[in-house]
Amino acid sequence: MKILVCISKSPDTTAKIAFTDNNTKFAAAGVQWIINPYDEWYALVKAIEIKEKDTSAVIHLVTVGPADVEPIIRKALALGGDEAIRVNADSQDSFYVAAQIAEIARQGGYDLIFTGKETIDYNGSSVGGMIAEMLNMPFVGLANHFELNGNTSTITREIEGGEEKVEVDLPVVVSCQQGMAEARIPNMRGIMAARTKPLKVVEPAAADSLTEIVQFELPPAKEGVKLIPADNPAELIRLLHEEAKVI
Amino acid sequence: MSVLIYIDQSEGHIKKAALEALSYGSQLAKQTGTTAEGIVIGTVKDDLGSLGQYGITQVHQVANPQLDHLDAQVFTGILAQAVQLTGATIIIFPGNADGKTIAPRLSVRLKAALVSGAVGLPDTTNGFIVKKSVFSGKAFARVSLKTDIKIITLNPNAFPAVVSATDAKAAVVPFNATLDATKVKSLSVNKVKGDIPLSEAEIVVSGGRGLKGPENWGMVEELAKLLGGATACSRPVSDSDWRPHHEHVGQTGLAIAPNLYIAIGISGAIQHLAGVNRSKTIVVINKDPEAPFFKAADYGIVGDAFEVVPQLIEEVKKLKGVA
């Protein structure tokens, strides 16, 4: 069993969101970077759970980014995983990133490819499906439960207003969300072991980008809260009905 | 060159997300001087012809019961054929789980630029630029789509479903697509009990740790029911198993954008706000006047939820004329 887990870095969930260079670049100065939570809590931890049941399983991590993503991938290795691959390129868009990961996957011959359901910065929710198409593999998106029986997986995925349980033979690409696994924190042994785990750097494959971010903008600031006295809930209902017109 | 809209169906019914996509697609067609058509895959109980009122001229249907459940690979093959048949240059998907599962595959199959989470119509004055939500609702990006064929996935509830021609009927045209072998086999479907799925609800009443325990959710449910809305909760609440995981809204749960979000006993951590800050109107009820949620709210009551909410319920009953 060979598992590939796709890891992306993202700004910490509490990071202040601001832009520079005429609103064309994210203001990264002073920002704390983390493993994208969906990649870490759900995709990676699920892979670790599988390996805990089947010790012969091998977990590889892959990330696309310049050298400054290495602390993130080391942190992922501290949680678990046997080795990591960094594709030495700036991630230009989802298509470009998917093309890099698909190339790594072709060489590695994986049975399972896990991604998070989206990154918390770009919110594209696209890379998993793209990789699957590039590799001609089935894809199950927004999965919240995954079980393996030999060469067959049983996966629960989100659908409009509920869930669907599906059965797919390996190999398969799965994008993972809440419910998939319980978040963990790396222990000291893991952190020490991560230092010596192999981290291979490869140069990017030739690939196009199909989109480009022209400019960022921040939403208009809220006008400020209108406080209603606690002993007059009727006034709140009146405002919601007559002013906001939402009830 | 036309606009093709993927009409998502769930258990044979056309849902709100698909109507939003139809409205968006037909307005985009008007903007670019072309026509809008829809495609539906699988068998449907609802009247497809009446979807003409959302401004589309035709609905192509692959009415094969074997396609009632999604296999993204098979559906991508069908859509690629539909794009060829219609000559569509813009394809619209609803921003729900099925849209997010199919659109990336189709993007690769057609080598067509994909933007997901669109919040408005494209700017077509110079190129093709779509505004999308980024940083979990904390900012927007204007994204240029650089290929001839373009794919747009909408943000849920960002674009209203608009009836543009009340009596218009769309022609329902059977579409015989060649089908790839199915690899994803549907075993069972489990619809969330309750009336309105959270992702579709226009009013959401949400509770946090301030409610002290699952036994106190009766008033949250009652208020939601009276308002015709759904219930939600914060992450600590679902982590403590007071409420099911699918009710968790926030950065790592569901991101929602209802017209009205009522937060009861939720302090408003930045991770929670990321999931709800696209709500049109936010009401916060919290006994701590320093709760950060008040900064993101439109209306607030500083008070004890156990005193305030029952009174609110009485006031809503009066408004709705419920005894």
XYZ file of C-alpha atoms in Angstrom:
570
model
C 0.000 0.000 0.000
C 1.549 3.287 -1.145
C -0.156 6.493 -0.078
C 0.596 9.988 -1.373
C -0.575 12.907 0.783
C -0.608 16.373 -0.771
C 0.531 19.082 1.622
C 0.091 22.808 1.127
C 1.133 25.629 3.396
C -1.366 28.285 4.401
C -1.371 31.335 6.649
C -2.315 30.607 10.250
C -6.097 30.742 10.744
C -5.707 33.857 12.899
C -3.374 35.676 10.446
C -4.295 39.196 9.450
C -5.232 39.263 5.780
C -3.721 42.238 3.933
C -2.172 42.867 0.528
C 0.792 44.767 -0.923
C 2.052 45.872 -4.347
C -1.151 47.604 -5.362
C -3.187 44.718 -3.922
C -1.564 42.119 -6.148
C 0.328 40.174 -3.455
C -0.564 38.730 -0.066
C 1.251 40.646 2.689
C 3.294 37.731 4.009
C 5.548 39.729 6.363
C 5.147 38.511 9.926
C 2.614 35.857 8.962
C 2.828 32.516 10.736
C 2.550 29.653 8.234
C 0.915 26.338 9.026
C 0.108 23.115 7.218
C -3.219 23.713 5.499
C -5.600 22.335 8.173
C -7.557 20.088 5.778
C -4.291 18.546 4.531
C -3.008 18.017 8.064
C -5.998 17.072 10.202
C -7.901 15.031 7.689
C -5.703 13.863 4.778
C -2.413 13.219 6.577
C -3.870 11.881 9.817
C -6.140 9.512 7.844
C -3.078 8.189 6.012
C -1.321 7.707 9.368
C -4.357 5.806 10.712
C -4.193 3.481 7.706
C -0.492 2.861 8.304
C -1.138 2.117 11.979
C -3.421 -0.738 10.882
C -1.229 -1.921 8.037
C 2.394 -1.382 9.024
C 3.607 -2.316 5.548
C 1.950 0.835 4.169
C 4.271 3.614 2.972
C 3.303 7.290 3.175
C 4.894 9.878 0.925
C 4.176 13.585 1.249
C 4.330 15.971 -1.665
C 4.326 19.746 -1.742
C 4.834 22.313 -4.470
C 6.761 25.373 -3.363
C 10.106 27.084 -2.924
C 12.619 26.175 -0.197
C 10.753 28.223 2.428
C 7.982 25.574 2.623
C 10.431 23.065 4.094
C 9.601 23.822 7.756
C 5.972 23.000 6.918
C 6.798 19.704 5.266
C 9.131 18.799 8.179
C 6.263 19.475 10.549
C 4.097 17.152 8.462
C 6.830 14.499 8.610
C 6.875 14.906 12.398
C 3.224 13.873 12.498
C 3.914 10.864 10.296
C 4.888 9.831 6.810
C 8.038 8.137 5.600
C 9.469 10.615 3.174
C 8.649 13.871 1.450
C 9.034 15.289 -2.011
C 9.186 19.011 -2.678
C 8.632 20.208 -6.220
C 10.812 23.282 -6.429
C 8.407 25.757 -8.021
C 6.069 28.586 -7.104
C 2.502 27.362 -7.217
C 0.991 29.354 -10.069
C -2.557 28.033 -10.108
C -4.481 24.848 -9.328
C -3.875 23.366 -12.783
C -0.124 23.920 -12.550
C 0.083 22.440 -9.041
C -2.040 19.437 -10.025
C 0.201 18.811 -13.044
C 3.283 18.737 -10.775
C 1.677 16.349 -8.294
C 0.329 14.121 -11.083
C 3.876 13.812 -12.422
C 5.169 12.742 -8.990
C 2.258 10.296 -8.678
C 3.009 8.742 -12.088
C 6.568 8.019 -11.027
C 5.603 6.741 -7.570
C 2.698 4.445 -8.518
C 0.422 5.172 -5.544
C -2.676 3.224 -4.500
C -4.196 6.148 -2.647
C -3.826 9.894 -3.085
C -5.229 12.134 -0.357
C -5.689 15.896 -0.515
C -7.474 18.299 1.843
C -10.858 19.436 0.521
C -9.419 22.913 -0.137
C -6.698 25.265 1.069
C -7.839 27.928 3.497
C -6.178 30.688 1.466
C -7.179 30.148 -2.166
C -10.279 27.996 -1.375
C -10.049 26.401 -4.814
C -11.161 22.866 -3.935
C -9.776 21.844 -7.317
C -6.380 20.143 -7.095
C -7.674 16.686 -6.077
C -10.141 16.398 -8.943
C -7.559 17.695 -11.386
C -4.930 15.166 -10.293
C -7.481 12.353 -10.663
C -8.338 13.424 -14.200
C -4.678 13.756 -15.168
C -4.037 10.224 -13.868
C -7.312 8.771 -15.194
C -8.225 7.677 -11.646
C -11.622 7.850 -9.915
C -12.106 10.787 -7.559
C -14.279 11.165 -4.486
C -14.540 14.760 -3.283
C -15.344 16.139 0.183
C -15.047 12.792 1.935
C -15.683 12.550 5.663
C -15.148 8.809 6.189
C -12.813 6.300 4.591
C -12.390 2.585 5.168
C -10.159 0.139 3.418
C -10.963 -3.545 2.837
C -8.146 -5.060 0.849
C -8.135 -3.365 -2.512
C -11.562 -1.761 -2.101
C -12.385 1.446 -0.267
C -15.698 2.483 1.252
C -15.968 6.255 1.333
C -18.640 8.585 2.680
C -18.867 11.873 0.865
C -20.899 15.034 1.306
C -23.842 15.550 -1.028
C -26.488 18.281 -1.162
C -28.243 17.969 2.183
C -26.667 14.731 3.330
C -24.115 12.024 2.699
C -23.545 9.252 0.215
C -21.613 6.070 0.859
C -19.713 4.817 -2.170
C -17.427 1.912 -2.982
C -14.348 2.396 -5.132
C -11.500 0.049 -6.023
C -7.977 1.406 -5.650
C -6.272 3.417 -6.952
C -8.390 6.424 -6.025
C -7.942 10.131 -5.284
C -9.866 11.422 -2.261
C -10.282 14.990 -0.969
C -10.732 14.957 2.790
C -12.754 17.086 5.172
C -13.977 17.108 8.744
C -14.975 13.727 10.140
C -12.219 11.872 8.276
C -9.838 11.691 11.256
C -9.126 13.284 14.608
C -6.526 16.075 14.709
C -3.237 15.132 16.382
C -0.173 16.998 17.552
C 3.348 15.771 16.798
C 5.209 14.201 19.740
C 8.905 14.684 20.539
C 9.837 11.329 19.026
C 8.122 12.295 15.790
C 9.824 15.677 15.705
C 13.253 14.089 16.219
C 12.579 11.394 13.618
C 11.379 13.987 11.085
C 14.820 15.610 11.002
C 16.389 12.579 9.386
C 13.526 11.497 7.132
C 14.333 11.919 3.423
C 13.125 15.159 1.818
C 13.716 14.934 -1.895
C 13.724 18.091 -4.009
C 12.740 17.743 -7.665
C 12.525 20.329 -10.398
C 9.051 21.062 -11.854
C 7.672 19.389 -14.971
C 6.696 21.647 -17.845
C 3.078 22.728 -17.268
C 0.780 25.624 -18.054
C -1.176 27.812 -15.732
C -4.696 28.575 -16.943
C -5.630 31.352 -14.532
C -3.957 34.340 -12.954
C -4.882 36.481 -9.965
C -5.085 40.066 -11.205
C -5.899 41.767 -7.927
C -7.073 41.186 -4.375
C -9.572 43.237 -2.437
C -10.861 43.311 1.109
C -14.573 43.309 1.874
C -16.037 46.640 2.971
C -15.829 47.122 6.732
C -18.969 46.532 8.778
C -20.701 49.704 9.881
C -20.662 48.663 13.500
C -23.044 46.679 15.596
C -26.405 48.084 16.623
C -26.929 47.033 20.232
C -30.422 46.352 21.487
C -31.151 46.291 25.240
C -31.545 42.767 26.605
C -34.968 43.603 28.029
C -36.339 44.631 24.622
C -36.070 41.657 22.220
C -39.174 42.966 20.432
C -36.995 45.757 19.063
C -34.547 43.237 17.550
C -37.380 41.399 15.828
C -38.773 44.718 14.550
C -35.347 45.710 13.124
C -34.844 42.325 11.472
C -38.309 42.572 9.955
C -38.468 46.249 8.965
C -34.853 47.400 8.558
C -32.797 44.366 7.542
C -35.895 42.737 5.971
C -34.578 39.251 6.625
C -37.542 37.812 8.537
C -20.442 30.000 -28.179
C -23.089 29.580 -25.537
C -23.284 29.187 -21.788
C -23.863 25.656 -20.499
C -25.100 25.217 -16.935
C -24.751 21.964 -15.025
C -28.110 21.389 -13.319
C -27.378 19.487 -10.163
C -30.074 17.070 -9.046
C -30.348 15.292 -5.757
C -32.758 12.351 -5.432
C -34.564 13.554 -8.538
C -35.051 17.124 -7.358
C -33.520 20.361 -8.610
C -32.069 22.214 -5.662
C -31.495 25.879 -4.880
C -27.814 25.767 -5.848
C -28.767 24.718 -9.384
C -31.338 27.521 -9.683
C -28.654 30.017 -8.633
C -26.358 28.600 -11.316
C -29.131 28.861 -13.939
C -29.796 32.503 -13.058
C -26.101 33.311 -13.125
C -25.594 31.510 -16.434
C -28.530 33.155 -18.184
C -27.484 36.613 -17.020
C -23.956 35.914 -18.218
C -25.372 34.800 -21.581
C -27.286 38.068 -21.840
C -24.131 39.994 -20.954
C -22.081 38.235 -23.633
C -24.847 38.195 -26.260
C -25.451 34.464 -26.420
C -27.892 31.837 -25.162
C -27.893 29.739 -22.020
C -28.643 26.022 -21.957
C -28.740 23.520 -19.139
C -27.720 19.903 -18.824
C -29.090 17.461 -16.306
C -27.705 13.977 -15.776
C -29.927 11.220 -14.392
C -33.678 10.896 -13.927
C -35.595 13.812 -12.461
C -39.016 14.092 -10.819
C -39.297 17.892 -11.141
C -40.569 19.634 -14.295
C -37.461 20.530 -16.285
C -39.340 22.639 -18.845
C -40.289 25.161 -16.162
C -36.585 25.923 -15.665
C -37.069 28.182 -18.704
C -38.264 30.810 -16.253
C -34.653 31.183 -15.115
C -33.724 32.303 -18.625
C -32.485 29.122 -20.316
C -33.741 27.982 -23.725
C -32.979 24.266 -23.604
C -32.332 21.513 -21.116
C -30.288 18.587 -22.387
C -31.046 15.490 -20.374
C -29.274 12.158 -20.149
C -32.241 10.424 -18.511
C -30.498 7.225 -17.541
C -31.297 5.882 -14.049
C -27.783 4.419 -13.872
C -26.615 8.030 -13.696
C -28.698 9.022 -10.679
C -25.548 8.910 -8.561
C -22.383 10.818 -9.256
C -19.280 9.263 -10.729
C -17.190 12.317 -11.569
C -15.283 10.517 -14.291
C -18.433 9.368 -16.117
C -20.123 12.766 -15.668
C -17.031 14.555 -16.984
C -17.195 12.438 -20.121
C -20.857 13.362 -20.637
C -20.223 17.055 -20.057
C -17.286 17.084 -22.462
C -19.617 15.666 -25.120
C -22.283 18.241 -24.249
C -19.750 21.045 -24.611
C -18.912 19.744 -28.059
C -22.591 19.429 -29.039
C -23.595 22.891 -27.849
C -20.351 24.659 -28.709
C -20.423 26.130 -25.199
C -17.470 28.310 -24.245
C -18.557 28.957 -20.667
C -19.652 26.198 -18.283
C -21.272 27.016 -14.924
C -21.392 24.711 -11.880
C -23.165 25.185 -8.550
C -20.720 25.545 -5.656
C -21.813 22.416 -3.836
C -20.084 19.072 -3.340
C -21.018 17.716 -6.772
C -19.948 20.899 -8.559
C -16.614 20.858 -6.738
C -16.134 17.209 -7.640
C -16.865 17.455 -11.376
C -15.611 20.925 -12.369
C -11.861 20.292 -11.741
C -11.984 17.109 -13.835
C -13.743 18.882 -16.683
C -11.163 21.681 -16.456
C -8.403 19.171 -17.161
C -10.393 17.224 -19.782
C -11.043 20.419 -21.803
C -7.894 22.207 -20.670
C -10.230 25.028 -19.684
C -9.447 27.589 -16.999
C -11.472 27.036 -13.811
C -12.387 29.583 -11.181
C -14.218 28.309 -8.118
C -16.192 30.263 -5.562
C -17.308 33.070 -7.891
C -19.268 35.807 -6.135
C -20.328 37.897 -9.137
C -20.689 38.026 -12.903
C -17.426 38.165 -14.885
C -15.942 41.441 -16.035
C -15.740 40.919 -19.805
C -14.715 44.434 -20.825
C -11.065 43.477 -21.133
C -10.452 39.746 -20.971
C -12.506 37.560 -18.665
C -12.100 38.326 -14.998
C -14.113 36.704 -12.215
C -14.258 37.865 -8.616
C -13.967 34.969 -6.196
C -13.928 34.537 -2.457
C -10.478 33.775 -0.973
C -8.940 33.463 2.508
C -12.154 31.770 3.672
C -14.330 34.809 3.068
C -11.845 37.325 4.476
C -10.945 38.725 1.023
C -11.723 38.529 -2.688
C -9.482 37.902 -5.686
C -10.067 39.003 -9.256
C -8.996 36.045 -11.369
C -8.275 36.159 -15.083
C -9.290 33.041 -17.050
C -6.805 32.666 -19.877
C -8.256 29.869 -22.066
C -10.963 29.922 -24.770
C -13.278 27.676 -22.763
C -13.949 28.829 -19.212
C -15.453 27.058 -16.217
C -16.996 28.861 -13.238
C -18.104 27.293 -9.954
C -20.287 29.592 -7.868
C -20.099 30.355 -4.192
C -23.337 29.115 -2.590
C -25.849 31.886 -1.922
C -23.631 34.546 -3.555
C -25.956 34.964 -6.493
C -29.749 34.841 -6.051
C -32.014 32.548 -8.069
C -34.000 35.017 -10.191
C -37.081 34.214 -12.239
C -36.525 36.323 -15.361
C -39.416 35.104 -17.539
C -42.348 33.707 -15.563
C -44.071 31.735 -18.333
C -41.041 30.757 -20.388
C -40.563 27.048 -21.035
C -37.269 25.435 -21.847
C -37.216 22.693 -24.460
C -36.212 19.392 -22.862
C -33.962 17.557 -25.313
C -32.818 13.972 -24.741
C -29.061 13.689 -25.009
C -27.488 10.351 -25.907
C -24.001 10.445 -24.546
C -21.427 7.676 -24.726
C -20.769 6.517 -21.184
C -17.438 5.512 -19.665
C -17.317 2.539 -17.292
C -18.457 3.394 -13.749
C -15.784 3.116 -11.067
C -17.627 4.754 -8.152
C -20.507 2.566 -6.939
C -23.172 4.192 -4.756
C -24.024 2.025 -1.734
C -26.462 4.267 0.156
C -27.658 7.836 0.534
C -28.324 9.320 3.933
C -30.195 12.615 3.888
C -29.792 14.721 6.981
C -32.970 14.618 9.012
C -34.681 17.917 9.530
C -36.340 20.210 7.108
C -33.710 22.402 5.459
C -30.086 21.465 4.764
C -27.724 23.948 6.368
C -26.064 24.828 3.065
C -29.421 25.877 1.591
C -30.905 27.640 4.607
C -31.571 31.359 4.296
C -31.814 31.694 8.059
C -29.436 29.897 10.415
C -29.642 29.846 14.206
C -26.378 28.723 15.743
C -25.306 27.873 19.274
C -21.948 27.817 21.029
C -20.410 26.751 24.299
C -22.351 29.503 26.046
C -25.379 27.212 25.881
C -23.660 24.934 28.417
C -24.877 21.576 27.122
C -26.792 19.685 24.425
C -29.897 19.588 26.609
C -30.295 23.345 26.065
C -30.639 23.203 22.285
C -34.440 23.065 22.408
C -34.747 26.840 22.182
C -32.235 27.027 19.323
C -34.239 24.462 17.396
C -37.522 26.174 18.197
C -36.287 29.580 17.043
C -34.864 28.082 13.845
C -38.087 26.253 13.126
C -40.235 29.332 13.690
C -38.047 31.324 11.311
C -37.996 28.549 8.708
C -34.269 28.134 9.148
C -31.672 25.533 10.048
C -29.548 25.011 13.143
C -25.753 25.155 13.315
C -23.049 25.171 15.960
C -19.476 26.211 16.685
C -16.511 23.855 16.565
C -16.164 23.232 20.343
C -19.803 22.179 20.376
C -19.390 19.563 17.635
C -16.023 18.472 19.092
C -17.792 17.822 22.414
C -20.439 15.821 20.508
C -23.208 18.093 21.749
C -24.267 18.423 18.126
C -23.482 16.398 14.975
C -20.372 17.285 12.942
C -22.360 18.358 9.894
C -23.761 21.283 11.899
C -20.292 22.736 12.520
C -19.801 26.024 10.701
C -16.439 27.755 10.589
C -13.048 27.692 8.949
C -12.722 23.924 9.133
C -16.410 23.112 9.010
C -19.052 24.320 6.617
C -18.839 27.851 5.218
C -22.311 29.321 4.885
C -23.785 32.562 3.567
C -27.394 32.825 4.749
C -29.427 36.028 4.731
C -29.621 35.912 8.524
C -27.198 34.269 10.949
C -28.111 34.327 14.632
C -25.216 33.367 16.918
C -26.170 32.451 20.462
C -23.447 32.001 23.066
C -20.645 31.995 20.464
C -17.692 34.264 21.237
C -16.746 34.671 17.573
C -13.215 33.309 17.235
C -11.682 34.264 13.902
C -11.952 30.635 12.744
C -15.692 30.703 13.358
C -16.114 34.040 11.606
C -14.368 32.653 8.516
C -17.274 30.272 8.036
C -20.067 32.789 8.522
C -18.761 36.224 7.527
C -20.502 36.066 4.155
C -23.884 36.054 5.917
C -25.880 39.122 4.885
C -27.094 39.990 8.390
C -25.457 38.763 11.600
C -27.123 38.863 15.011
C -25.060 38.094 18.094
C -26.489 37.237 21.502
C -23.807 36.931 24.173
C -23.570 37.835 27.823
C -19.956 38.998 27.424
C -19.925 42.538 25.989
C -16.272 41.981 25.013
C -17.050 38.957 22.796
C -15.219 39.564 19.492
C -18.298 38.493 17.552
C -19.970 41.847 18.277
C -17.379 43.520 16.013
C -18.573 41.428 13.071
C -22.273 41.711 13.893
C -25.008 43.946 12.509
C -27.247 43.612 15.564
C -26.385 42.498 19.047
C -27.895 41.858 22.430
C -25.626 41.727 25.461
C -27.505 39.393 27.732
C -28.092 35.914 29.053
C -29.206 33.649 26.224
C -31.438 31.694 28.575
C -33.440 34.859 29.230
C -33.201 36.523 25.814
C -33.895 33.615 23.449
C -37.235 32.529 24.990
C -38.413 36.142 24.698
C -37.247 36.283 21.086
C -39.240 33.131 20.394
C -42.366 34.799 21.808
C -41.771 37.897 19.661
C -41.266 35.831 16.498
C -44.503 33.972 17.282
C -46.298 37.312 17.507
C -44.772 38.457 14.217
C -45.720 35.245 12.454
C -49.132 35.111 14.104
C -48.408 31.757 15.749
C -50.265 31.116 18.971
